[in-house]
Short mmCIF file of C-alpha atoms and ligand atoms in Angstrom, two decimals:
data_model
loop_
_atom_site.label_atom_id
_atom_site.label_comp_id
_atom_site.label_asym_id
_atom_site.label_seq_id
_atom_site.Cartn_x
_atom_site.Cartn_y
_atom_site.Cartn_z
CA UNK A 8 -34.53 -95.94 -69.58
CA UNK A 9 -34.01 -99.48 -68.26
CA UNK A 10 -31.99 -100.93 -65.36
CA UNK A 11 -30.05 -103.98 -66.45
CA UNK A 12 -28.58 -105.99 -63.58
CA UNK A 13 -25.79 -108.53 -64.19
CA UNK A 14 -25.15 -111.05 -61.40
CA UNK A 15 -21.57 -112.34 -61.52
CA UNK A 16 -18.19 -110.99 -62.74
CA UNK A 17 -16.73 -114.04 -64.48
CA UNK A 18 -16.55 -114.80 -68.17
CA UNK A 19 -20.30 -114.63 -68.64
CA UNK A 20 -20.96 -111.49 -66.57
CA UNK A 21 -17.97 -109.55 -67.95
CA UNK A 22 -18.72 -110.43 -71.53
CA UNK A 23 -22.33 -109.45 -70.99
CA UNK A 24 -21.22 -106.11 -69.64
CA UNK A 25 -19.00 -105.59 -72.68
CA UNK A 26 -21.67 -106.55 -75.15
CA UNK A 27 -24.36 -104.41 -73.57
CA UNK A 28 -22.00 -101.48 -73.21
CA UNK A 29 -21.19 -101.81 -77.00
CA UNK A 30 -24.84 -102.10 -77.88
CA UNK A 31 -26.18 -99.26 -75.77
CA UNK A 32 -23.34 -96.77 -75.66
CA UNK A 33 -24.80 -93.63 -74.17
CA UNK A 34 -28.44 -94.54 -74.69
CA UNK A 35 -29.30 -93.88 -71.05
CA UNK A 36 -29.88 -97.48 -70.00
CA UNK A 37 -28.16 -98.26 -66.70
CA UNK A 38 -26.03 -101.35 -66.51
CA UNK A 39 -24.88 -102.68 -63.11
CA UNK A 40 -22.70 -105.72 -62.37
CA UNK A 41 -22.63 -107.32 -58.91
CA UNK A 42 -19.79 -109.61 -57.85
CA UNK A 43 -18.38 -110.59 -54.44
CA UNK A 44 -14.82 -110.10 -55.71
CA UNK A 45 -13.27 -107.05 -57.27
CA UNK A 46 -11.07 -109.24 -59.49
CA UNK A 47 -11.76 -111.26 -62.58
CA UNK A 48 -9.63 -114.39 -62.75
CA UNK A 49 -8.76 -116.01 -66.03
CA UNK A 50 -9.50 -119.59 -65.01
CA UNK A 51 -8.00 -121.32 -68.08
CA UNK A 52 -4.62 -120.27 -66.77
CA UNK A 53 -4.91 -121.84 -63.35
CA UNK A 54 -2.97 -124.98 -64.28
CA UNK A 55 -0.21 -122.70 -65.47
CA UNK A 56 -0.38 -120.84 -62.14
CA UNK A 57 -0.11 -124.11 -60.18
CA UNK A 58 2.98 -125.13 -62.15
CA UNK A 59 4.66 -121.75 -61.70
CA UNK A 60 4.36 -120.66 -65.33
CA UNK A 61 2.61 -117.37 -64.48
CA UNK A 62 1.78 -115.26 -61.43
CA UNK A 63 -1.60 -114.38 -59.92
CA UNK A 64 -1.19 -110.84 -61.21
CA UNK A 65 -0.72 -112.13 -64.79
CA UNK A 66 -4.10 -113.82 -64.79
CA UNK A 67 -6.39 -111.39 -63.02
CA UNK A 68 -7.81 -108.00 -63.87
CA UNK A 69 -9.33 -105.26 -61.76
CA UNK A 70 -13.13 -105.42 -62.22
CA UNK A 71 -14.06 -101.87 -61.05
CA UNK A 72 -11.48 -100.33 -63.36
CA UNK A 73 -12.53 -102.47 -66.33
CA UNK A 74 -16.25 -101.77 -65.76
CA UNK A 75 -15.62 -98.07 -65.30
CA UNK A 76 -14.13 -98.00 -68.84
CA UNK A 77 -17.27 -99.70 -70.08
CA UNK A 78 -19.54 -97.21 -68.25
CA UNK A 79 -20.98 -100.05 -66.18
CA UNK A 80 -21.60 -99.54 -62.48
CA UNK A 81 -19.82 -102.08 -60.17
CA UNK A 82 -21.28 -103.20 -56.90
CA UNK A 83 -19.08 -105.42 -54.76
CA UNK A 84 -21.34 -107.81 -52.86
CA UNK A 85 -23.01 -111.17 -52.80
CA UNK A 86 -26.50 -111.87 -54.05
CA UNK A 87 -28.36 -113.49 -51.12
CA UNK A 88 -31.98 -113.36 -52.31
CA UNK A 89 -34.02 -112.80 -55.44
CA UNK A 90 -37.52 -111.36 -55.18
CA UNK A 91 -39.20 -112.30 -58.44
CA UNK A 92 -42.40 -110.37 -57.84
CA UNK A 93 -40.75 -107.10 -56.99
CA UNK A 94 -37.92 -107.61 -59.58
CA UNK A 95 -35.36 -106.97 -56.86
CA UNK A 96 -32.19 -108.63 -55.77
CA UNK A 97 -30.90 -108.46 -52.22
CA UNK A 98 -27.15 -107.85 -51.96
CA UNK A 99 -24.86 -108.25 -48.95
CA UNK A 100 -21.49 -106.48 -49.16
CA UNK A 101 -19.16 -104.31 -47.20
CA UNK A 102 -19.91 -101.17 -49.20
CA UNK A 103 -23.46 -102.02 -50.22
CA UNK A 104 -26.15 -103.80 -48.26
CA UNK A 105 -29.69 -103.68 -49.60
CA UNK A 106 -31.91 -104.22 -52.63
CA UNK A 107 -31.22 -103.41 -56.29
CA UNK A 108 -34.24 -103.29 -58.65
CA UNK A 109 -34.02 -104.41 -62.24
CA UNK A 110 -35.97 -104.25 -65.49
CA UNK A 111 -33.78 -106.99 -67.02
CA UNK A 112 -31.74 -109.51 -65.06
CA UNK A 113 -28.77 -111.50 -66.25
CA UNK A 114 -27.81 -114.47 -64.11
CA UNK A 115 -24.08 -115.29 -64.59
CA UNK A 116 -23.06 -116.62 -61.19
CA UNK A 117 -21.15 -119.64 -62.37
CA UNK A 118 -21.03 -122.96 -60.59
CA UNK A 119 -20.76 -124.01 -56.97
CA UNK A 120 -18.27 -126.72 -55.95
CA UNK A 121 -20.34 -129.43 -54.23
CA UNK A 122 -17.37 -130.86 -52.25
CA UNK A 123 -19.83 -132.18 -49.68
CA UNK A 124 -20.98 -134.84 -52.25
CA UNK A 125 -17.59 -136.62 -51.97
CA UNK A 126 -16.88 -137.85 -48.45
CA UNK A 127 -13.34 -136.87 -47.28
CA UNK A 128 -12.79 -134.45 -50.20
CA UNK A 129 -12.21 -131.44 -47.98
CA UNK A 130 -9.70 -133.25 -45.74
CA UNK A 131 -7.66 -135.14 -48.40
CA UNK A 132 -8.05 -133.80 -51.89
CA UNK A 133 -6.49 -130.98 -53.83
CA UNK A 134 -8.32 -129.12 -56.62
CA UNK A 135 -7.33 -126.10 -58.70
CA UNK A 136 -10.60 -124.26 -59.25
CA UNK A 137 -9.37 -121.00 -57.78
CA UNK A 138 -6.00 -119.18 -57.39
CA UNK A 139 -5.45 -120.25 -53.78
CA UNK A 140 -6.30 -123.87 -54.42
CA UNK A 141 -4.09 -123.93 -57.54
CA UNK A 142 -1.11 -122.48 -55.65
CA UNK A 143 -1.62 -124.93 -52.75
CA UNK A 144 -1.67 -127.84 -55.22
CA UNK A 145 1.43 -126.40 -56.86
CA UNK A 146 3.28 -126.41 -53.53
CA UNK A 147 2.28 -130.10 -53.00
CA UNK A 148 3.59 -130.98 -56.45
CA UNK A 149 6.82 -129.11 -55.81
CA UNK A 150 7.56 -131.09 -52.70
CA UNK A 151 6.46 -134.44 -54.20
CA UNK A 152 9.33 -136.90 -54.54
CA UNK A 153 8.02 -140.43 -54.98
CA UNK A 154 4.80 -142.36 -55.45
CA UNK A 155 1.50 -142.33 -57.33
CA UNK A 156 -0.26 -139.13 -58.40
CA UNK A 157 -3.97 -139.40 -59.24
CA UNK A 158 -5.70 -136.69 -61.22
CA UNK A 159 -9.44 -137.06 -61.60
CA UNK A 160 -12.82 -135.88 -62.52
CA UNK A 161 -15.73 -136.61 -60.10
CA UNK A 162 -19.12 -137.46 -61.51
CA UNK A 163 -20.87 -134.17 -62.52
CA UNK A 164 -17.66 -132.22 -62.47
CA UNK A 165 -18.26 -130.77 -65.90
CA UNK A 166 -14.71 -129.64 -66.66
CA UNK A 167 -12.32 -132.19 -68.21
CA UNK A 168 -9.84 -129.62 -69.62
CA UNK A 169 -7.78 -128.88 -66.45
CA UNK A 170 -7.73 -132.57 -65.53
CA UNK A 171 -6.01 -133.39 -68.84
CA UNK A 172 -3.75 -130.33 -68.64
CA UNK A 173 -2.70 -131.26 -65.09
CA UNK A 174 -1.87 -134.84 -66.07
CA UNK A 175 0.28 -133.64 -69.02
CA UNK A 176 1.97 -130.96 -66.93
CA UNK A 177 2.86 -133.59 -64.30
CA UNK A 178 4.16 -135.88 -67.00
CA UNK A 179 6.44 -133.12 -68.23
CA UNK A 180 7.61 -132.08 -64.77
CA UNK A 181 8.38 -135.67 -63.65
CA UNK A 182 9.51 -137.06 -66.99
CA UNK A 183 12.68 -138.60 -65.60
CA UNK A 184 11.10 -139.90 -62.41
CA UNK A 185 8.34 -141.52 -64.49
CA UNK A 186 10.94 -143.20 -66.72
CA UNK A 187 12.72 -144.54 -63.61
CA UNK A 188 9.36 -145.69 -62.20
CA UNK A 189 9.79 -143.54 -59.12
CA UNK A 190 6.61 -141.59 -59.88
CA UNK A 191 3.47 -142.68 -61.75
CA UNK A 192 0.52 -140.61 -62.90
CA UNK A 193 -3.06 -141.83 -63.43
CA UNK A 194 -5.96 -139.86 -64.87
CA UNK A 195 -9.52 -140.83 -63.92
CA UNK A 196 -12.85 -140.21 -65.63
CA UNK A 197 -16.33 -141.11 -64.25
CA UNK A 198 -17.38 -142.39 -67.69
CA UNK A 199 -15.46 -142.34 -71.02
CA UNK A 200 -13.18 -139.56 -72.18
CA UNK A 201 -15.54 -138.96 -75.05
CA UNK A 202 -18.48 -138.43 -72.65
CA UNK A 203 -16.41 -136.02 -70.54
CA UNK A 204 -15.87 -133.87 -73.66
CA UNK A 205 -19.55 -133.91 -74.60
CA UNK A 206 -18.99 -136.29 -77.52
CA UNK A 207 -16.31 -134.12 -79.19
CA UNK A 208 -13.92 -135.93 -81.41
CA UNK A 209 -10.84 -135.40 -79.19
CA UNK A 210 -10.61 -138.64 -77.30
CA UNK A 211 -8.50 -140.60 -79.74
CA UNK A 212 -5.78 -137.96 -79.82
CA UNK A 213 -5.93 -137.59 -76.12
CA UNK A 214 -5.64 -141.32 -75.51
CA UNK A 215 -2.57 -141.46 -77.75
CA UNK A 216 -1.03 -138.53 -75.94
CA UNK A 217 -1.71 -140.08 -72.50
CA UNK A 218 -0.09 -143.33 -73.62
CA UNK A 219 2.86 -141.47 -75.10
CA UNK A 220 3.50 -139.77 -71.77
CA UNK A 221 3.02 -143.01 -69.76
CA UNK A 222 -0.11 -141.63 -68.10
CA UNK A 223 -2.44 -144.41 -67.06
CA UNK A 224 -6.06 -143.76 -68.03
CA UNK A 225 -8.86 -145.14 -65.89
CA UNK A 226 -12.42 -144.70 -67.15
CA UNK A 227 -15.79 -145.52 -65.64
CA UNK A 228 -14.59 -144.88 -62.15
CA UNK A 229 -17.15 -142.73 -60.30
CA UNK A 230 -15.41 -141.40 -57.19
CA UNK A 231 -17.69 -141.41 -54.17
CA UNK A 232 -15.28 -141.07 -51.26
CA UNK A 233 -11.69 -140.01 -50.54
CA UNK A 234 -9.75 -141.50 -47.70
CA UNK A 235 -6.28 -140.57 -46.53
CA UNK A 236 -4.66 -143.01 -48.92
CA UNK A 237 -7.22 -143.98 -51.56
CA UNK A 238 -10.16 -142.91 -53.64
CA UNK A 239 -13.18 -145.17 -53.49
CA UNK A 240 -15.77 -145.65 -56.21
CA UNK A 241 -19.56 -145.97 -55.82
CA UNK A 242 -19.06 -149.72 -56.31
CA UNK A 243 -16.47 -149.92 -53.55
CA UNK A 244 -13.33 -150.17 -55.82
CA UNK A 245 -10.21 -148.52 -54.43
CA UNK A 246 -7.28 -146.69 -56.07
CA UNK A 247 -4.41 -145.76 -53.87
CA UNK A 248 -2.73 -142.38 -54.19
CA UNK A 249 0.07 -140.39 -52.64
CA UNK A 250 -1.05 -137.08 -54.13
CA UNK A 251 -4.58 -136.34 -55.35
CA UNK A 252 -6.02 -133.60 -57.51
CA UNK A 253 -9.75 -134.14 -57.90
CA UNK A 254 -12.41 -131.88 -59.42
CA UNK A 255 -15.53 -132.07 -57.25
CA UNK A 256 -19.12 -132.20 -58.54
CA UNK A 257 -20.60 -128.93 -59.82
CA UNK A 258 -23.91 -127.40 -58.86
CA UNK A 259 -25.77 -124.16 -59.58
CA UNK A 260 -26.09 -121.59 -56.79
CA UNK A 261 -28.29 -122.88 -53.99
CA UNK A 262 -29.73 -119.37 -53.18
CA UNK A 263 -31.61 -119.28 -56.53
CA UNK A 264 -32.53 -122.98 -56.45
CA UNK A 265 -36.08 -124.24 -55.80
CA UNK A 266 -37.78 -121.10 -57.11
CA UNK A 267 -39.26 -122.78 -60.12
CA UNK A 268 -36.61 -122.01 -62.74
CA UNK A 269 -33.77 -124.39 -61.91
CA UNK A 270 -33.10 -128.07 -62.65
CA UNK A 271 -32.39 -130.76 -60.06
CA UNK A 272 -28.74 -129.63 -59.76
CA UNK A 273 -29.74 -125.98 -59.25
CA UNK A 274 -28.64 -124.89 -62.72
CA UNK A 275 -30.92 -122.31 -64.35
CA UNK A 276 -33.19 -123.52 -67.12
CA UNK A 277 -33.28 -121.35 -70.22
CA UNK A 278 -35.08 -121.42 -73.56
CA UNK A 279 -33.42 -121.24 -77.02
CA UNK A 280 -33.03 -117.44 -76.62
CA UNK A 281 -31.35 -117.87 -73.22
CA UNK A 282 -34.39 -116.42 -71.41
CA UNK A 283 -34.86 -118.01 -68.01
CA UNK A 284 -37.81 -120.31 -68.03
CA UNK A 285 -40.53 -119.09 -65.61
CA UNK A 286 -38.74 -115.92 -64.63
CA UNK A 287 -39.84 -112.69 -66.31
CA UNK A 288 -37.32 -110.47 -68.00
CA UNK A 289 -34.35 -112.65 -67.04
CA UNK A 290 -31.55 -114.30 -68.99
CA UNK A 291 -28.87 -116.79 -67.84
CA UNK A 292 -25.39 -117.30 -69.38
CA UNK A 293 -22.28 -119.29 -68.59
CA UNK A 294 -21.78 -122.20 -66.21
CA UNK A 295 -24.99 -121.44 -64.28
CA UNK A 296 -27.12 -122.18 -67.30
CA UNK A 297 -28.49 -125.73 -67.54
CA UNK A 298 -26.82 -127.34 -70.60
CA UNK A 299 -25.30 -130.78 -71.11
CA UNK A 300 -21.60 -131.41 -71.65
CA UNK A 301 -18.54 -129.59 -70.32
CA UNK A 302 -18.85 -126.08 -69.02
CA UNK A 303 -16.50 -123.77 -70.86
CA UNK A 304 -15.49 -120.09 -71.04
CA UNK A 305 -16.01 -120.37 -74.76
CA UNK A 306 -19.67 -121.20 -74.39
CA UNK A 307 -20.17 -118.52 -71.70
CA UNK A 308 -18.90 -115.94 -74.26
CA UNK A 309 -21.08 -117.22 -77.06
CA UNK A 310 -24.09 -117.18 -74.71
CA UNK A 311 -23.38 -113.59 -73.57
CA UNK A 312 -23.37 -112.47 -77.20
CA UNK A 313 -26.75 -114.07 -77.83
CA UNK A 314 -28.36 -112.85 -74.62
CA UNK A 315 -27.10 -109.29 -75.05
CA UNK A 316 -28.50 -109.08 -78.61
CA UNK A 317 -31.91 -110.40 -77.37
CA UNK A 318 -32.08 -107.93 -74.52
CA UNK A 319 -31.32 -105.12 -76.97
CA UNK A 320 -34.18 -106.33 -79.19
CA UNK A 321 -36.54 -106.43 -76.26
CA UNK A 322 -35.56 -102.89 -75.23
CA UNK A 323 -36.38 -101.73 -78.69
CA UNK A 324 -39.86 -103.21 -78.21
CA UNK A 325 -39.25 -106.35 -80.29
CA UNK A 326 -39.28 -110.09 -79.58
CA UNK A 327 -35.93 -111.92 -79.24
CA UNK A 328 -34.82 -113.61 -82.45
CA UNK A 329 -31.21 -114.63 -81.81
CA UNK A 330 -31.07 -118.36 -81.14
CA UNK A 331 -28.39 -120.10 -79.12
CA UNK A 332 -27.37 -123.52 -80.34
CA UNK A 333 -25.66 -125.66 -77.80
CA UNK A 334 -23.90 -128.48 -79.63
CA UNK A 335 -20.79 -128.89 -77.57
CA UNK A 336 -19.17 -131.40 -79.85
CA UNK A 337 -19.67 -129.04 -82.73
CA UNK A 338 -18.21 -126.17 -80.74
CA UNK A 339 -15.11 -128.16 -79.74
CA UNK A 340 -14.61 -130.00 -83.05
CA UNK A 341 -15.31 -127.00 -85.22
CA UNK A 342 -14.08 -124.18 -83.04
CA UNK A 343 -12.01 -126.25 -83.33
CA UNK A 344 -9.88 -127.82 -80.63
CA UNK A 345 -9.20 -124.12 -80.06
CA UNK A 346 -12.37 -123.92 -78.07
CA UNK A 347 -10.55 -125.59 -75.26
CA UNK A 348 -7.14 -124.40 -74.52
CA UNK A 349 -5.53 -127.74 -73.88
CA UNK A 350 -1.86 -127.45 -73.84
CA UNK A 351 -1.25 -123.76 -74.43
CA UNK A 352 2.10 -122.80 -73.12
CA UNK A 353 2.51 -125.35 -70.34
CA UNK A 354 3.50 -128.23 -72.49
CA UNK A 355 5.66 -126.91 -75.22
CA UNK A 356 7.37 -129.93 -76.88
CA UNK A 357 5.44 -132.50 -75.04
CA UNK A 358 1.90 -132.92 -76.17
CA UNK A 359 2.50 -135.05 -79.14
CA UNK A 360 -0.35 -135.27 -81.57
CA UNK A 361 -2.30 -132.27 -80.38
CA UNK A 362 0.59 -129.93 -80.92
CA UNK A 363 1.12 -130.02 -84.62
CA UNK A 364 0.94 -127.35 -87.25
CA UNK A 365 -1.88 -124.96 -87.67
CA UNK A 366 -4.01 -126.26 -84.90
CA UNK A 367 -1.33 -125.71 -82.31
CA UNK A 368 -0.79 -122.08 -83.29
CA UNK A 369 -4.49 -121.49 -83.61
CA UNK A 370 -4.94 -122.80 -80.04
CA UNK A 371 -2.32 -120.51 -78.66
CA UNK A 372 -3.74 -117.58 -80.58
CA UNK A 373 -7.19 -118.32 -79.32
CA UNK A 374 -5.97 -118.18 -75.77
CA UNK A 375 -4.11 -115.01 -76.35
CA UNK A 376 -7.08 -113.43 -78.11
CA UNK A 377 -9.47 -114.40 -75.43
CA UNK A 378 -7.22 -112.93 -72.77
CA UNK A 379 -6.79 -109.82 -74.89
CA UNK A 380 -10.57 -109.40 -75.32
CA UNK A 381 -11.18 -109.89 -71.61
CA UNK A 382 -8.46 -107.42 -70.65
CA UNK A 383 -8.77 -104.79 -73.27
CA UNK A 384 -12.28 -105.19 -74.58
C1 LIG B 430 -8.79 -124.57 -64.00
C2 LIG B 430 -9.80 -124.26 -65.05
C3 LIG B 430 -9.37 -124.38 -66.37
C4 LIG B 430 -10.33 -124.09 -67.38
N1 LIG B 430 -9.96 -124.19 -68.67
C5 LIG B 430 -10.81 -123.83 -69.67
C6 LIG B 430 -10.41 -123.82 -71.01
O1 LIG B 430 -9.26 -124.21 -71.34
N2 LIG B 430 -11.28 -123.45 -71.95
C7 LIG B 430 -12.55 -123.02 -71.66
O2 LIG B 430 -13.27 -122.60 -72.55
N3 LIG B 430 -12.94 -123.01 -70.36
C8 LIG B 430 -12.11 -123.37 -69.39
N4 LIG B 430 -12.53 -123.36 -68.07
C9 LIG B 430 -13.94 -123.07 -67.75
C10 LIG B 430 -14.28 -121.62 -67.66
O3 LIG B 430 -13.36 -120.95 -66.81
C11 LIG B 430 -15.68 -121.46 -67.13
O4 LIG B 430 -16.55 -122.13 -68.01
C12 LIG B 430 -16.04 -119.99 -67.09
O5 LIG B 430 -15.30 -119.38 -66.05
C13 LIG B 430 -17.55 -119.80 -66.83
O6 LIG B 430 -17.82 -118.45 -66.77
P1 LIG B 430 -19.02 -117.95 -65.82
O7 LIG B 430 -19.12 -116.47 -65.92
O8 LIG B 430 -20.25 -118.71 -66.11
O9 LIG B 430 -18.59 -118.39 -64.35
P2 LIG B 430 -17.41 -117.88 -63.43
O10 LIG B 430 -16.27 -117.51 -64.35
O11 LIG B 430 -17.26 -118.94 -62.45
O12 LIG B 430 -18.00 -116.53 -62.79
C14 LIG B 430 -19.02 -116.53 -61.87
C15 LIG B 430 -19.04 -115.18 -61.22
O13 LIG B 430 -20.19 -115.11 -60.33
C16 LIG B 430 -19.83 -114.63 -59.08
N5 LIG B 430 -20.76 -115.12 -58.07
C17 LIG B 430 -20.85 -116.38 -57.55
N6 LIG B 430 -21.78 -116.39 -56.57
C18 LIG B 430 -22.35 -115.08 -56.51
C19 LIG B 430 -23.33 -114.44 -55.77
N7 LIG B 430 -24.01 -115.11 -54.79
N8 LIG B 430 -23.58 -113.13 -55.94
C20 LIG B 430 -22.86 -112.49 -56.88
N9 LIG B 430 -21.91 -113.00 -57.68
C21 LIG B 430 -21.69 -114.34 -57.46
C22 LIG B 430 -18.39 -115.16 -58.91
O14 LIG B 430 -17.69 -114.47 -57.94
C23 LIG B 430 -17.86 -114.90 -60.31
O15 LIG B 430 -17.48 -113.58 -60.46
C24 LIG B 430 -11.62 -123.68 -67.01
C25 LIG B 430 -11.95 -123.48 -65.67
C26 LIG B 430 -11.07 -123.78 -64.68
C27 LIG B 430 -11.47 -123.63 -63.26
#
């Protein structure tokens, strides 16, 4: 009988719990998931939340209840230390404080927002990478009457989808004001749009859609600092704003950094089977895993499927055989554009070019299916 410990209750952790529960059933292996929060939030819907198209309740599920159905033990707490030699993790939580031992470890702790890398971010910028932040940004949008709105991606903020969605949602909301030139919207990328999407073949359609909605696109602007009135690039160029939504740089979790298995940004290095490099009996999935390109729920799910299958093989005494192939442009182009949920729901009738025919309905279905899988298993 083995103890399998999953760290994190987001897309990667929850999908891992589902996969392992499916694979092991009542085999006697013990699966435990640790997360600081007792809720799972469906992040792809945060732009909708900000724009009042859904409520917090609509986009979150109760983790203990869900895990109980899967026969997975839930421990509410935060991982504060990993002891590689003892195969133990130290947890700090209200209900549980202490060590949990493991035979197999799955690291799925997502990304950290490195807001400290952009001077003035905390004081002046909005983001929408959590429910509270999304609602706060939504309030600022609601009371905005006149001026320039800047929506941007910082360097190493590996998530272009909500930036594009936010720009289009603003264009829809302020359509008349934009026509009358009372309000303008700019979207900013640190390099090209193509680079932001990991080389996927979306940029031409996106560029057309931005132009159609009178959204100004500024590329190769690496934000370094935010002042009360402007964003400043590494080269000292300035762009003035009246309302700013900026995604900060991403990092892995510092508490597992510098232990010999993370890269320079604290993301966990894995091999082709998603085994953590230099850490025995451990796998990593989701945003925390060190891969190039945008970080997506879609990839977290694919990785959880691969890692679960490989753990099952190991528990049967075999050697992992299931390979993970991370070709982000292939995932987005093939998956196809469904792999990112650009434009579901928020922008009915607006996002010209991306909204046609089969692709549009596939995209919506994909979102619905993903939510269905998460909620109902
Ligand atoms: C606004 C927004 C829109 C998005 N849109 C899309 C989209 O359209 N399509 C798409 O595919 N992806 C989208 N994404 C990306 C997607 O949500 C992420 O890629 C996905 O959530 C990654 O899953 P994860 O499990 O790796 O990390 P998360 O979902 O971030 O989960 C990490 C988990 O680890 C826990 N954790 C953190 N620290 C600790 C600790 N010390 N101890 C224990 N647990 C810890 C967290 O509480 C959380 O439960 C979007 C994200 C955002 C924010």
